[in-house]
Short mmCIF file of C-alpha atoms (C1' of nucleotides) in Angstrom, two decimals:
data_model
loop_
_atom_site.label_atom_id
_atom_site.label_comp_id
_atom_site.label_asym_id
_atom_site.label_seq_id
_atom_site.Cartn_x
_atom_site.Cartn_y
_atom_site.Cartn_z
CA MET A 1 -14.00 7.55 -24.99
CA SER A 2 -14.50 4.47 -22.84
CA GLN A 3 -10.72 4.14 -22.51
CA THR A 4 -10.61 7.57 -20.92
CA ASP A 5 -13.38 6.64 -18.48
CA LEU A 6 -11.54 3.48 -17.53
CA GLU A 7 -8.34 5.39 -16.86
CA ALA A 8 -10.23 7.99 -14.84
CA VAL A 9 -11.83 5.26 -12.76
CA VAL A 10 -8.55 3.52 -12.02
CA ARG A 11 -6.95 6.82 -11.08
CA ALA A 12 -9.88 7.89 -8.90
CA ASN A 13 -9.90 4.55 -7.15
CA HIS A 14 -6.23 4.98 -6.31
CA GLU A 15 -6.65 8.59 -5.24
CA LEU A 16 -9.61 7.81 -3.00
CA PHE A 17 -7.81 4.93 -1.36
CA MET A 18 -4.83 7.15 -0.55
CA LEU A 19 -7.08 9.98 0.57
CA THR A 20 -9.00 7.73 2.94
CA GLY A 21 -5.69 6.46 4.30
CA ASP A 22 -4.42 9.99 4.89
CA ARG A 23 -7.52 10.95 6.82
CA VAL A 24 -7.42 7.88 9.01
CA THR A 25 -3.74 7.79 9.91
CA ASP A 26 -4.13 9.91 13.03
CA LEU A 27 -7.14 7.97 14.22
CA VAL A 28 -5.45 4.58 14.00
CA GLY A 29 -2.27 6.06 15.44
CA ARG A 30 -4.20 7.06 18.54
CA HIS A 31 -4.94 3.36 19.03
CA GLY A 32 -1.27 2.43 18.59
CA LEU A 33 -1.90 1.02 15.14
CA THR A 34 -0.70 1.69 11.61
CA LEU A 35 -2.75 1.46 8.43
CA ALA A 36 -1.49 -2.06 7.81
CA THR A 37 -2.42 -3.35 11.25
CA ALA A 38 -5.75 -1.52 11.16
CA GLN A 39 -6.60 -3.23 7.87
CA ALA A 40 -5.82 -6.56 9.46
CA LEU A 41 -8.12 -5.75 12.37
CA TRP A 42 -10.82 -4.67 9.93
CA VAL A 43 -11.00 -8.02 8.14
CA VAL A 44 -11.69 -9.94 11.36
CA ASP A 45 -15.47 -9.73 11.44
CA PRO A 46 -16.72 -10.47 14.97
CA GLU A 47 -20.08 -11.58 13.53
CA GLU A 48 -18.61 -14.61 11.82
CA ALA A 49 -16.37 -17.49 12.81
CA PRO A 50 -12.76 -16.41 13.52
CA PRO A 51 -10.80 -16.57 10.25
CA SER A 52 -7.69 -18.67 9.81
CA MET A 53 -4.37 -17.04 8.98
CA LYS A 54 -4.76 -18.34 5.44
CA VAL A 55 -8.14 -16.68 5.00
CA MET A 56 -6.85 -13.43 6.42
CA SER A 57 -3.81 -13.38 4.15
CA GLU A 58 -6.13 -13.79 1.17
CA ARG A 59 -8.36 -10.97 2.34
CA LEU A 60 -5.37 -8.71 2.85
CA HIS A 61 -3.56 -9.75 -0.33
CA CYS A 62 -0.39 -10.50 1.56
CA ASN A 63 1.65 -13.64 2.07
CA ALA A 64 1.94 -15.84 5.13
CA PRO A 65 5.13 -14.43 6.66
CA ASN A 66 3.77 -10.91 6.39
CA LEU A 67 0.55 -11.88 8.08
CA SER A 68 2.43 -13.54 10.92
CA PHE A 69 4.32 -10.28 11.40
CA VAL A 70 1.17 -8.15 11.43
CA THR A 71 -0.76 -10.56 13.62
CA ASN A 72 2.03 -10.49 16.19
CA GLN A 73 1.55 -6.76 16.52
CA LEU A 74 -2.17 -7.15 17.10
CA VAL A 75 -1.51 -9.86 19.67
CA ASP A 76 1.09 -7.69 21.42
CA ARG A 77 -1.48 -4.90 21.69
CA GLY A 78 -4.03 -7.32 23.14
CA LEU A 79 -6.51 -6.83 20.30
CA VAL A 80 -6.64 -10.41 19.03
CA GLU A 81 -5.67 -13.86 20.21
CA ARG A 82 -4.28 -16.72 18.19
CA LEU A 83 -5.93 -20.09 18.74
CA THR A 84 -5.33 -23.51 17.28
CA ASP A 85 -8.25 -24.66 15.17
CA PRO A 86 -9.45 -27.90 16.85
CA HIS A 87 -10.73 -29.21 13.49
CA ASP A 88 -7.32 -28.85 11.82
CA ARG A 89 -4.46 -28.45 14.21
CA ARG A 90 -2.17 -27.09 11.51
CA SER A 91 -4.37 -24.03 11.31
CA ARG A 92 -4.37 -21.01 13.63
CA VAL A 93 -7.46 -18.93 14.00
CA VAL A 94 -7.55 -15.22 14.88
CA ARG A 95 -10.18 -14.08 17.35
CA LEU A 96 -10.88 -10.54 18.54
CA THR A 97 -10.57 -9.80 22.24
CA ALA A 98 -13.16 -7.56 23.91
CA GLU A 99 -10.71 -4.68 23.52
CA GLY A 100 -10.14 -5.67 19.90
CA ARG A 101 -13.86 -5.54 19.19
CA ARG A 102 -14.06 -2.10 20.75
CA VAL A 103 -11.06 -0.69 18.84
CA ARG A 104 -12.20 -2.25 15.58
CA GLY A 105 -15.59 -0.63 16.00
CA GLU A 106 -14.07 2.78 16.63
CA ILE A 107 -11.74 2.51 13.68
CA ILE A 108 -14.47 1.48 11.27
CA ALA A 109 -16.84 4.16 12.53
CA GLY A 110 -14.10 6.78 12.35
CA THR A 111 -13.11 5.72 8.86
CA LEU A 112 -16.68 5.94 7.60
CA GLU A 113 -16.93 9.46 9.06
CA ARG A 114 -13.72 10.61 7.42
CA THR A 115 -13.71 8.88 4.04
CA PRO A 116 -14.49 11.18 1.10
CA PHE A 117 -17.12 8.65 0.01
CA ALA A 118 -19.27 9.91 2.88
CA ALA A 119 -19.97 13.03 0.80
CA LEU A 120 -22.37 11.05 -1.41
CA GLY A 121 -26.07 10.90 -0.74
CA ALA A 122 -27.78 7.62 0.13
CA GLY A 123 -29.02 7.05 -3.42
CA GLU A 124 -25.67 7.68 -5.04
CA LEU A 125 -23.96 5.56 -2.45
CA ARG A 126 -26.28 2.69 -3.19
CA GLU A 127 -25.65 3.09 -6.89
CA LEU A 128 -21.88 3.16 -6.34
CA ALA A 129 -22.00 0.12 -4.07
CA LYS A 130 -23.91 -1.75 -6.75
CA LEU A 131 -21.39 -0.92 -9.47
CA LEU A 132 -18.41 -1.86 -7.32
CA ALA A 133 -20.08 -5.11 -6.28
CA LYS A 134 -20.52 -5.92 -9.94
CA VAL A 135 -16.81 -5.32 -10.60
CA LEU A 136 -15.84 -7.52 -7.66
CA GLY A 137 -18.24 -10.20 -8.81
CA ALA A 138 -16.74 -10.23 -12.27
CA ALA A 139 -13.24 -10.46 -10.80
CA ASP A 140 -14.34 -13.39 -8.64
CA ARG A 141 -15.84 -15.24 -11.55
CA GLU A 142 -12.76 -14.52 -13.64
CA ARG A 143 -10.54 -15.96 -10.92
CA ALA A 144 -12.73 -19.04 -10.62
CA GLY A 145 -12.60 -19.52 -14.38
CA GLY A 146 -8.86 -18.95 -14.67
CA THR A 147 -7.85 -21.66 -12.25
CA SER A 148 -9.87 -24.84 -11.92
CA ALA A 149 -12.99 -23.98 -9.97
CA VAL A 150 -12.65 -23.32 -6.25
CA ALA A 151 -15.56 -23.27 -3.84
CA ALA A 152 -16.96 -19.74 -3.93
CA ARG A 153 -17.31 -18.00 -0.58
CA MET B 1 -28.94 0.99 5.42
CA SER B 2 -26.78 3.78 4.05
CA GLN B 3 -24.11 2.98 6.65
CA THR B 4 -23.82 -0.51 5.23
CA ASP B 5 -23.48 0.82 1.69
CA LEU B 6 -20.76 3.20 2.80
CA GLU B 7 -18.83 0.42 4.46
CA ALA B 8 -19.21 -1.79 1.40
CA VAL B 9 -17.90 1.01 -0.81
CA VAL B 10 -14.85 1.65 1.35
CA ARG B 11 -14.09 -2.05 1.44
CA ALA B 12 -14.55 -2.45 -2.30
CA ASN B 13 -12.29 0.53 -2.90
CA HIS B 14 -9.56 -1.18 -0.91
CA GLU B 15 -10.11 -4.57 -2.46
CA LEU B 16 -10.08 -3.24 -6.02
CA PHE B 17 -6.95 -1.23 -5.40
CA MET B 18 -5.14 -4.30 -4.09
CA LEU B 19 -6.53 -6.49 -6.84
CA THR B 20 -5.36 -4.12 -9.55
CA GLY B 21 -1.96 -4.00 -7.88
CA ASP B 22 -1.71 -7.80 -7.81
CA ARG B 23 -2.51 -8.07 -11.50
CA VAL B 24 0.01 -5.45 -12.51
CA THR B 25 2.98 -6.51 -10.40
CA ASP B 26 4.43 -8.82 -13.06
CA LEU B 27 3.97 -6.27 -15.80
CA VAL B 28 5.81 -3.49 -14.00
CA GLY B 29 8.43 -5.96 -12.83
CA ARG B 30 9.21 -6.77 -16.44
CA HIS B 31 10.15 -3.11 -16.84
CA GLY B 32 12.38 -3.18 -13.76
CA LEU B 33 9.84 -1.24 -11.73
CA THR B 34 7.83 -1.78 -8.56
CA LEU B 35 4.30 -0.59 -7.88
CA ALA B 36 5.61 2.49 -6.10
CA THR B 37 7.90 3.55 -8.93
CA ALA B 38 5.26 2.75 -11.53
CA GLN B 39 2.78 5.02 -9.73
CA ALA B 40 5.36 7.79 -9.80
CA LEU B 41 5.83 7.30 -13.54
CA TRP B 42 2.06 7.32 -14.02
CA VAL B 43 1.58 10.78 -12.51
CA VAL B 44 4.04 12.40 -14.92
CA ASP B 45 1.70 13.26 -17.77
CA PRO B 46 3.71 13.87 -20.96
CA GLU B 47 0.89 16.06 -22.30
CA GLU B 48 1.41 18.74 -19.70
CA ALA B 49 4.32 20.74 -18.33
CA PRO B 50 6.78 18.61 -16.32
CA PRO B 51 5.64 18.60 -12.68
CA SER B 52 7.84 19.77 -9.83
CA MET B 53 8.83 17.39 -7.06
CA LYS B 54 6.36 19.17 -4.82
CA VAL B 55 3.47 18.60 -7.20
CA MET B 56 4.41 14.96 -7.63
CA SER B 57 4.61 14.35 -3.89
CA GLU B 58 1.10 15.76 -3.54
CA ARG B 59 -0.21 13.56 -6.34
CA LEU B 60 1.39 10.49 -4.78
CA HIS B 61 0.45 11.37 -1.19
CA CYS B 62 4.01 10.97 -0.04
CA ASN B 63 6.52 13.31 1.53
CA ALA B 64 9.55 14.94 -0.03
CA PRO B 65 12.27 12.52 1.09
CA ASN B 66 10.26 9.60 -0.18
CA LEU B 67 9.77 11.21 -3.55
CA SER B 68 13.48 11.91 -3.83
CA PHE B 69 14.11 8.23 -3.22
CA VAL B 70 11.58 7.08 -5.80
CA THR B 71 12.66 9.65 -8.37
CA ASN B 72 16.26 8.49 -8.05
CA GLN B 73 15.16 5.02 -9.12
CA LEU B 74 13.39 6.37 -12.17
CA VAL B 75 16.44 8.46 -13.05
CA ASP B 76 18.72 5.44 -12.59
CA ARG B 77 16.55 3.48 -15.01
CA GLY B 78 16.70 6.31 -17.54
CA LEU B 79 12.95 6.90 -17.52
CA VAL B 80 12.93 10.49 -16.30
CA GLU B 81 15.38 13.35 -15.93
CA ARG B 82 15.56 15.93 -13.19
CA LEU B 83 15.88 19.53 -14.33
CA THR B 84 16.13 22.78 -12.45
CA ASP B 85 13.11 24.97 -13.06
CA PRO B 86 14.49 28.17 -14.64
CA HIS B 87 11.60 30.17 -13.16
CA ASP B 88 12.41 29.06 -9.62
CA ARG B 89 15.81 27.59 -9.18
CA ARG B 90 14.86 25.98 -5.88
CA SER B 91 12.48 23.74 -7.73
CA ARG B 92 13.33 20.56 -9.65
CA VAL B 93 11.12 19.44 -12.44
CA VAL B 94 10.67 15.83 -13.58
CA ARG B 95 10.52 15.18 -17.30
CA LEU B 96 9.97 11.86 -19.06
CA THR B 97 12.68 10.62 -21.40
CA ALA B 98 11.68 8.99 -24.70
CA GLU B 99 12.09 5.63 -23.00
CA GLY B 100 10.08 6.87 -20.05
CA ARG B 101 7.21 7.87 -22.32
CA ARG B 102 7.27 4.44 -23.93
CA VAL B 103 7.35 2.51 -20.66
CA ARG B 104 4.68 4.72 -19.10
CA GLY B 105 2.41 4.08 -22.07
CA GLU B 106 2.88 0.32 -21.82
CA ILE B 107 2.23 0.30 -18.10
CA ILE B 108 -0.94 2.33 -18.35
CA ALA B 109 -2.24 0.29 -21.26
CA GLY B 110 -1.39 -2.96 -19.47
CA THR B 111 -3.04 -1.78 -16.28
CA LEU B 112 -6.25 -0.85 -18.09
CA GLU B 113 -6.29 -4.30 -19.67
CA ARG B 114 -5.84 -6.08 -16.37
CA THR B 115 -7.83 -4.02 -13.89
CA PRO B 116 -11.10 -5.63 -12.79
CA PHE B 117 -12.84 -2.36 -13.69
CA ALA B 118 -12.41 -3.35 -17.34
CA ALA B 119 -15.24 -5.84 -16.83
CA LEU B 120 -17.80 -3.01 -16.87
CA GLY B 121 -19.57 -1.91 -20.01
CA ALA B 122 -19.09 1.57 -21.42
CA GLY B 123 -22.30 2.91 -19.89
CA GLU B 124 -21.58 1.58 -16.42
CA LEU B 125 -18.03 2.81 -16.65
CA ARG B 126 -19.22 6.27 -17.49
CA GLU B 127 -21.65 6.18 -14.59
CA LEU B 128 -18.93 4.99 -12.21
CA ALA B 129 -16.51 7.65 -13.45
CA LYS B 130 -19.12 10.29 -12.80
CA LEU B 131 -19.78 9.13 -9.25
CA LEU B 132 -16.09 8.94 -8.38
CA ALA B 133 -15.48 12.37 -9.89
CA LYS B 134 -18.19 13.71 -7.67
CA VAL B 135 -16.55 12.21 -4.60
CA LEU B 136 -13.19 13.68 -5.56
CA GLY B 137 -14.78 17.04 -6.22
CA ALA B 138 -16.38 17.06 -2.79
CA ALA B 139 -13.05 16.14 -1.18
CA ASP B 140 -11.33 18.97 -3.05
CA ARG B 141 -13.90 21.51 -1.96
CA GLU B 142 -13.71 20.22 1.60
CA ARG B 143 -9.96 20.63 1.61
CA ALA B 144 -10.22 24.16 0.24
CA GLY B 145 -12.80 25.04 2.88
CA GLY B 146 -10.92 23.44 5.76
CA THR B 147 -7.73 25.45 5.29
CA SER B 148 -7.86 29.00 4.07
CA ALA B 149 -8.64 28.84 0.38
CA VAL B 150 -5.88 27.65 -1.94
CA ALA B 151 -5.92 28.12 -5.68
CA ALA B 152 -7.83 25.14 -7.06
CA ARG B 153 -6.08 23.22 -9.82
"C1'" DG C 1 21.31 43.16 3.32
"C1'" DG C 2 18.93 40.52 6.80
"C1'" DT C 3 15.17 37.54 8.15
"C1'" DG C 4 11.89 34.25 7.24
"C1'" DT C 5 10.05 30.91 3.99
"C1'" DT C 6 10.07 27.33 0.43
"C1'" DA C 7 11.94 23.29 -2.37
"C1'" DC C 8 14.69 19.75 -2.20
"C1'" DT C 9 18.28 16.35 -0.54
"C1'" DT C 10 20.76 13.42 2.71
"C1'" DC C 11 20.86 10.63 6.61
"C1'" DG C 12 19.32 7.35 9.93
"C1'" DA C 13 15.69 4.61 11.72
"C1'" DG C 14 11.53 2.12 11.59
"C1'" DA C 15 7.72 -0.29 9.11
"C1'" DC C 16 6.46 -3.37 5.59
"C1'" DT C 17 7.00 -7.22 2.40
"C1'" DC C 18 8.90 -11.16 0.55
"C1'" DG C 19 11.50 -15.77 -0.51
"C1'" DA C 20 13.75 -19.66 1.56
"C1'" DA C 21 13.99 -22.93 4.99
"C1'" DC C 22 11.87 -25.16 8.84
"C1'" DT C 23 8.16 -27.42 12.01
"C1'" DA C 24 3.83 -29.47 12.81
"C1'" DC C 25 -0.03 -31.52 11.18
"C1'" DT C 26 -3.14 -33.85 7.65
"C1'" DT C 27 -4.11 -36.53 3.54
"C1'" DT C 28 -3.23 -39.99 0.23
"C1'" DC C 29 -2.33 -44.31 -1.22
"C1'" DA C 30 -0.28 -48.64 -1.41
"C1'" DT D 1 -0.47 -49.41 9.05
"C1'" DG D 2 2.92 -46.43 7.52
"C1'" DA D 3 5.66 -43.81 4.15
"C1'" DA D 4 5.27 -39.92 0.95
"C1'" DA D 5 3.25 -35.83 -0.44
"C1'" DG D 6 0.80 -31.81 0.60
"C1'" DT D 7 -0.84 -27.83 3.61
"C1'" DA D 8 -0.72 -24.07 7.44
"C1'" DG D 9 2.22 -21.28 9.94
"C1'" DT D 10 6.55 -19.55 11.74
"C1'" DT D 11 11.29 -17.84 11.72
"C1'" DC D 12 15.03 -15.71 9.51
"C1'" DG D 13 17.40 -12.61 6.53
"C1'" DA D 14 17.22 -9.25 3.02
"C1'" DG D 15 15.26 -5.70 0.37
"C1'" DT D 16 11.88 -1.96 -0.30
"C1'" DC D 17 9.26 1.75 1.30
"C1'" DT D 18 8.31 5.63 4.34
"C1'" DC D 19 9.23 9.08 7.45
"C1'" DG D 20 11.30 12.82 10.74
"C1'" DA D 21 15.28 15.63 11.53
"C1'" DA D 22 18.86 18.26 9.86
"C1'" DG D 23 21.15 20.55 6.18
"C1'" DT D 24 21.65 23.37 1.61
"C1'" DA D 25 20.25 26.49 -1.89
"C1'" DA D 26 17.22 29.84 -3.62
"C1'" DC D 27 13.34 33.04 -3.26
"C1'" DA D 28 10.52 36.97 -0.94
"C1'" DC D 29 9.80 40.69 1.70
"C1'" DC D 30 10.85 44.39 3.81
#
DNA sequence: GGTGTTACTTCGAGACTCGAACTACTTTCA
DNA sequence: TGAAAGTAGTTCGAGTCTCGAAGTAACACC
């Protein structure tokens, strides 16, 4: 019954996403954020070069106008700043402020405490991470094959 | 680095949920539905007794007014009908129409074709289903323990 | 029968998302 | 060089989704 397993997996993935969201709503609310803005903050990794709006909209699966809207909220709250990319002046780059780094850290830490996935042991978690990485890898390759090849990240 | 695995899992959960949504948007649109209404249709299992609005709102992690709104759309499209539960006349029960059963079947089948999870083999899928079921089970037990015990489903 | 509780709906407001149209900049190519 | 085409973002307007507050109907418990 592989079909049944597949359906169970899709359902569980949905359920766990919603459940994690439920448990995190208060936490992000305390920082004046919503789930949507918190997700946007999450995908700005302070360890790497500040992402462009285009990159962020891909990571968040939303379109450009939506990202402008969400980014404005983060700017208004002083969590990120919008800079013009000197290498391509069409492009705007989103950089965390000191406060943004702090809030992002708290939100990620709080999410990892609250998510139901935290109930797994280290071994199971590793196993799960491996399986999900495989699914994402396949999706990436599929996307690259579907359109003409794009530079992989 | 169990912390890193946990973060990767939470991220992958989000990414795969969004990715599945992206791939299914056209399909549900062809049936005059959106992702939100399609989810509502999904949780009405024709094999079991028609769920009450309350049960559906729990399954969808939304509140009562929202579910009324979404249910109205399904009723308008002739996919479900709203009936008063004879055992408790406060309660409304949502039952699929013949058309609703057909559309629900197509949407689920189409989703299982398109979801990135379909890239896994049967063995991996089974393994993944088992891990996710364990996470959901832990979340259920946690919920039951947190509040005073509620009859488990 | 009265009081409190539960299930649902309606209403109004806010948050989110998107397409269309626009600006600014870069790339291409003749 | 310079015009044409393409790309990155923004603004605007509309539609969808979500929620809290208030209201209605029915149950439950004395």
